[in-house]
Amino acid sequence: MDLCRYIRDVPDFPQPGILFKDITPLLADPAAFRYVIDQFVPRYAARGIDRVVGIESRGFLFAAPVALALQAKFSPARKPGKLPYKTVEESYTLEYGTNTIALHEDGIGRGEKVLVVDDLIATGGTLAATCNLVEHLGGQVEEVATLIELTFLKGRDLLAGRPFFTLLQF
Ligand code: AMP
């Protein structure tokens, strides 16, 4: 299936100069959405994944169905101030300013094999910080998976050798 047909380019969103990859046409097509989940699940079915971490907010849309299909636990990685219980947080640098990502401190168990999922990797800062938190809590990042990679930003380099898998590259 040509998934590119279901990704809409929106120029200058959320700010001038950004070409936003809008996944809502894909989410609105059950066959395309299922196809994406079906690309991930068999890849991880025999790899003993204990937990899938999904990154707020579009990462949740892919991470949760994959976790259910793998019969793995699901944990949300969220922006600061959103998770109600005790958290661990990591900040990372953006072109202008910083961002922070948080996990519940009981969101990863010691020794768990973890799959980290987001919709898109751009600079890689969000995924790298999430992986650092997973490892800080004693988890082992089995792989990082995204629907889309913006290759010109070289975000996968920031993952520092952690295995990375993507379905689409732009
Ligand atoms: P980064 O930390 O730079 O890899 O940014 C990744 C996060 O920002 C992901 O959660 C994406 O959903 C979002 N993001 C960054 N750039 C884009 C883009 N061009 N289109 C859609 N989402 C984006």
GROMACS .gro file of C-alpha atoms and ligand atoms in nm:
model
  193
    1MET     CA    1   0.000   0.000   0.000
    2ASP     CA    2   0.128   0.348  -0.088
    3LEU     CA    3   0.095   0.515   0.252
    4CYS     CA    4   0.225   0.848   0.118
    5ARG     CA    5  -0.120   0.902  -0.033
    6TYR     CA    6  -0.260   0.928   0.319
    7ILE     CA    7  -0.012   1.187   0.451
    8ARG     CA    8  -0.113   1.548   0.383
    9ASP     CA    9   0.153   1.820   0.369
   10VAL     CA   10   0.045   2.139   0.545
   11PRO     CA   11   0.292   2.425   0.483
   12ASP     CA   12   0.374   2.676   0.756
   13PHE     CA   13   0.205   2.485   1.040
   14PRO     CA   14   0.233   2.536   1.334
   15GLN     CA   15   0.478   2.810   1.237
   16PRO     CA   16   0.629   2.958   0.919
   17GLY     CA   17   0.886   2.732   0.753
   18ILE     CA   18   0.753   2.402   0.896
   19LEU     CA   19   0.602   2.153   0.650
   20PHE     CA   20   0.363   1.964   0.879
   21LYS     CA   21   0.298   1.597   0.800
   22ASP     CA   22  -0.076   1.560   0.872
   23ILE     CA   23  -0.171   1.198   0.944
   24THR     CA   24  -0.546   1.257   0.982
   25PRO     CA   25  -0.626   1.128   0.628
   26LEU     CA   26  -0.455   0.801   0.726
   27LEU     CA   27  -0.648   0.779   1.055
   28ALA     CA   28  -0.971   0.838   0.860
   29ASP     CA   29  -0.908   0.537   0.635
   30PRO     CA   30  -0.959   0.213   0.831
   31ALA     CA   31  -0.773   0.002   0.574
   32ALA     CA   32  -0.469   0.232   0.577
   33PHE     CA   33  -0.470   0.265   0.956
   34ARG     CA   34  -0.493  -0.113   0.995
   35TYR     CA   35  -0.218  -0.160   0.736
   36VAL     CA   36   0.017   0.053   0.947
   37ILE     CA   37  -0.056  -0.144   1.266
   38ASP     CA   38  -0.013  -0.467   1.070
   39GLN     CA   39   0.334  -0.356   0.960
   40PHE     CA   40   0.446  -0.314   1.321
   41VAL     CA   41   0.285  -0.608   1.502
   42PRO     CA   42   0.447  -0.904   1.319
   43ARG     CA   43   0.785  -0.732   1.339
   44TYR     CA   44   0.771  -0.737   1.719
   45ALA     CA   45   0.548  -1.040   1.788
   46ALA     CA   46   0.836  -1.277   1.866
   47ARG     CA   47   1.068  -1.029   2.034
   48GLY     CA   48   0.937  -1.050   2.389
   49ILE     CA   49   0.824  -0.689   2.414
   50ASP     CA   50   0.699  -0.628   2.771
   51ARG     CA   51   0.586  -0.271   2.722
   52VAL     CA   52   0.511  -0.018   2.450
   53VAL     CA   53   0.572   0.350   2.527
   54GLY     CA   54   0.371   0.595   2.315
   55ILE     CA   55   0.464   0.962   2.292
   56GLU     CA   56   0.203   1.235   2.333
   57SER     CA   57  -0.007   1.279   2.144
   58ARG     CA   58  -0.001   1.123   1.799
   59GLY     CA   59   0.231   0.848   1.916
   60PHE     CA   60  -0.054   0.716   2.133
   61LEU     CA   61  -0.260   0.643   1.822
   62PHE     CA   62  -0.011   0.384   1.699
   63ALA     CA   63   0.143   0.266   2.026
   64ALA     CA   64  -0.184   0.165   2.195
   65PRO     CA   65  -0.314  -0.071   1.922
   66VAL     CA   66   0.033  -0.222   1.882
   67ALA     CA   67   0.057  -0.279   2.260
   68LEU     CA   68  -0.282  -0.452   2.266
   69ALA     CA   69  -0.195  -0.674   1.970
   70LEU     CA   70   0.137  -0.770   2.133
   71GLN     CA   71  -0.036  -0.825   2.469
   72ALA     CA   72   0.220  -0.582   2.610
   73LYS     CA   73   0.175  -0.310   2.871
   74PHE     CA   74   0.127   0.046   2.750
   75SER     CA   75   0.276   0.360   2.905
   76PRO     CA   76   0.225   0.719   2.793
   77ALA     CA   77   0.519   0.961   2.765
   78ARG     CA   78   0.372   1.306   2.812
   79LYS     CA   79   0.446   1.674   2.829
   80PRO     CA   80   0.522   1.801   3.181
   81GLY     CA   81   0.228   1.859   3.414
   82LYS     CA   82   0.001   1.606   3.241
   83LEU     CA   83   0.078   1.284   3.426
   84PRO     CA   84  -0.097   1.272   3.765
   85TYR     CA   85   0.140   1.047   3.965
   86LYS     CA   86   0.514   1.084   4.045
   87THR     CA   87   0.722   1.135   3.730
   88VAL     CA   88   1.074   1.133   3.594
   89GLU     CA   89   1.141   1.403   3.335
   90GLU     CA   90   1.406   1.490   3.080
   91SER     CA   91   1.452   1.819   2.899
   92TYR     CA   92   1.608   1.852   2.556
   93THR     CA   93   1.712   2.140   2.337
   94LEU     CA   94   1.513   2.266   2.041
   95GLU     CA   95   1.625   2.522   1.785
   96TYR     CA   96   1.467   2.783   2.011
   97GLY     CA   97   1.427   2.692   2.378
   98THR     CA   98   1.371   2.352   2.536
   99ASN     CA   99   1.104   2.083   2.563
  100THR     CA  100   1.046   1.834   2.844
  101ILE     CA  101   0.905   1.481   2.835
  102ALA     CA  102   0.783   1.283   3.136
  103LEU     CA  103   0.708   0.923   3.234
  104HIS     CA  104   0.546   0.792   3.549
  105GLU     CA  105   0.820   0.657   3.774
  106ASP     CA  106   0.638   0.321   3.778
  107GLY     CA  107   0.580   0.347   3.401
  108ILE     CA  108   0.867   0.107   3.326
  109GLY     CA  109   0.965  -0.205   3.518
  110ARG     CA  110   1.328  -0.304   3.578
  111GLY     CA  111   1.455  -0.527   3.298
  112GLU     CA  112   1.154  -0.478   3.074
  113LYS     CA  113   1.200  -0.491   2.698
  114VAL     CA  114   1.045  -0.173   2.565
  115LEU     CA  115   0.927  -0.061   2.222
  116VAL     CA  116   0.911   0.321   2.192
  117VAL     CA  117   0.662   0.454   1.935
  118ASP     CA  118   0.589   0.797   1.790
  119ASP     CA  119   0.421   0.912   1.471
  120LEU     CA  120   0.722   1.098   1.335
  121ILE     CA  121   1.092   1.155   1.402
  122ALA     CA  122   1.217   1.503   1.314
  123THR     CA  123   1.528   1.613   1.510
  124GLY     CA  124   1.501   1.303   1.728
  125GLY     CA  125   1.507   1.502   2.052
  126THR     CA  126   1.171   1.374   2.178
  127LEU     CA  127   1.249   1.008   2.111
  128ALA     CA  128   1.604   1.029   2.246
  129ALA     CA  129   1.484   1.189   2.571
  130THR     CA  130   1.210   0.925   2.604
  131CYS     CA  131   1.464   0.645   2.553
  132ASN     CA  132   1.686   0.800   2.821
  133LEU     CA  133   1.393   0.796   3.065
  134VAL     CA  134   1.309   0.433   2.980
  135GLU     CA  135   1.669   0.331   3.049
  136HIS     CA  136   1.687   0.547   3.363
  137LEU     CA  137   1.393   0.347   3.500
  138GLY     CA  138   1.571   0.019   3.422
  139GLY     CA  139   1.408  -0.065   3.090
  140GLN     CA  140   1.585  -0.186   2.778
  141VAL     CA  141   1.491  -0.015   2.450
  142GLU     CA  142   1.436  -0.303   2.208
  143GLU     CA  143   1.356  -0.065   1.921
  144VAL     CA  144   1.226   0.280   1.837
  145ALA     CA  145   0.949   0.280   1.573
  146THR     CA  146   0.782   0.561   1.381
  147LEU     CA  147   0.545   0.594   1.091
  148ILE     CA  148   0.745   0.881   0.935
  149GLU     CA  149   1.112   0.983   0.933
  150LEU     CA  150   1.219   1.327   0.811
  151THR     CA  151   1.558   1.204   0.693
  152PHE     CA  152   1.710   1.548   0.624
  153LEU     CA  153   1.701   1.623   1.000
  154LYS     CA  154   1.909   1.313   1.080
  155GLY     CA  155   1.709   1.246   1.396
  156ARG     CA  156   1.807   0.880   1.402
  157ASP     CA  157   2.167   0.984   1.476
  158LEU     CA  158   2.047   1.126   1.809
  159LEU     CA  159   1.919   0.781   1.906
  160ALA     CA  160   2.283   0.688   1.966
  161GLY     CA  161   2.278   0.343   1.808
  162ARG     CA  162   1.944   0.226   1.948
  163PRO     CA  163   1.765   0.018   1.682
  164PHE     CA  164   1.529   0.230   1.472
  165PHE     CA  165   1.250   0.133   1.231
  166THR     CA  166   1.027   0.354   1.018
  167LEU     CA  167   0.762   0.290   0.753
  168LEU     CA  168   0.798   0.612   0.552
  169GLN     CA  169   1.088   0.844   0.474
  170PHE     CA  170   1.065   1.198   0.342
  171AMP     P1  171   1.155   1.586   1.722
  171AMP     O1  172   1.174   1.583   1.871
  171AMP     O2  173   1.219   1.706   1.659
  171AMP     O3  174   1.198   1.457   1.657
  171AMP     O4  175   1.000   1.607   1.696
  171AMP     C1  176   0.915   1.498   1.700
  171AMP     C2  177   0.778   1.534   1.747
  171AMP     O5  178   0.731   1.654   1.688
  171AMP     C3  179   0.683   1.424   1.707
  171AMP     O6  180   0.601   1.395   1.819
  171AMP     C4  181   0.605   1.480   1.590
  171AMP     O7  182   0.469   1.448   1.605
  171AMP     C5  183   0.626   1.630   1.595
  171AMP     N1  184   0.672   1.687   1.466
  171AMP     C6  185   0.792   1.746   1.442
  171AMP     N2  186   0.801   1.790   1.316
  171AMP     C7  187   0.687   1.756   1.255
  171AMP     C8  188   0.635   1.772   1.120
  171AMP     N3  189   0.705   1.831   1.023
  171AMP     N4  190   0.512   1.724   1.094
  171AMP     C9  191   0.439   1.662   1.191
  171AMP     N5  192   0.481   1.645   1.318
  171AMP    C10  193   0.603   1.691   1.350
   0.00000   0.00000   0.00000
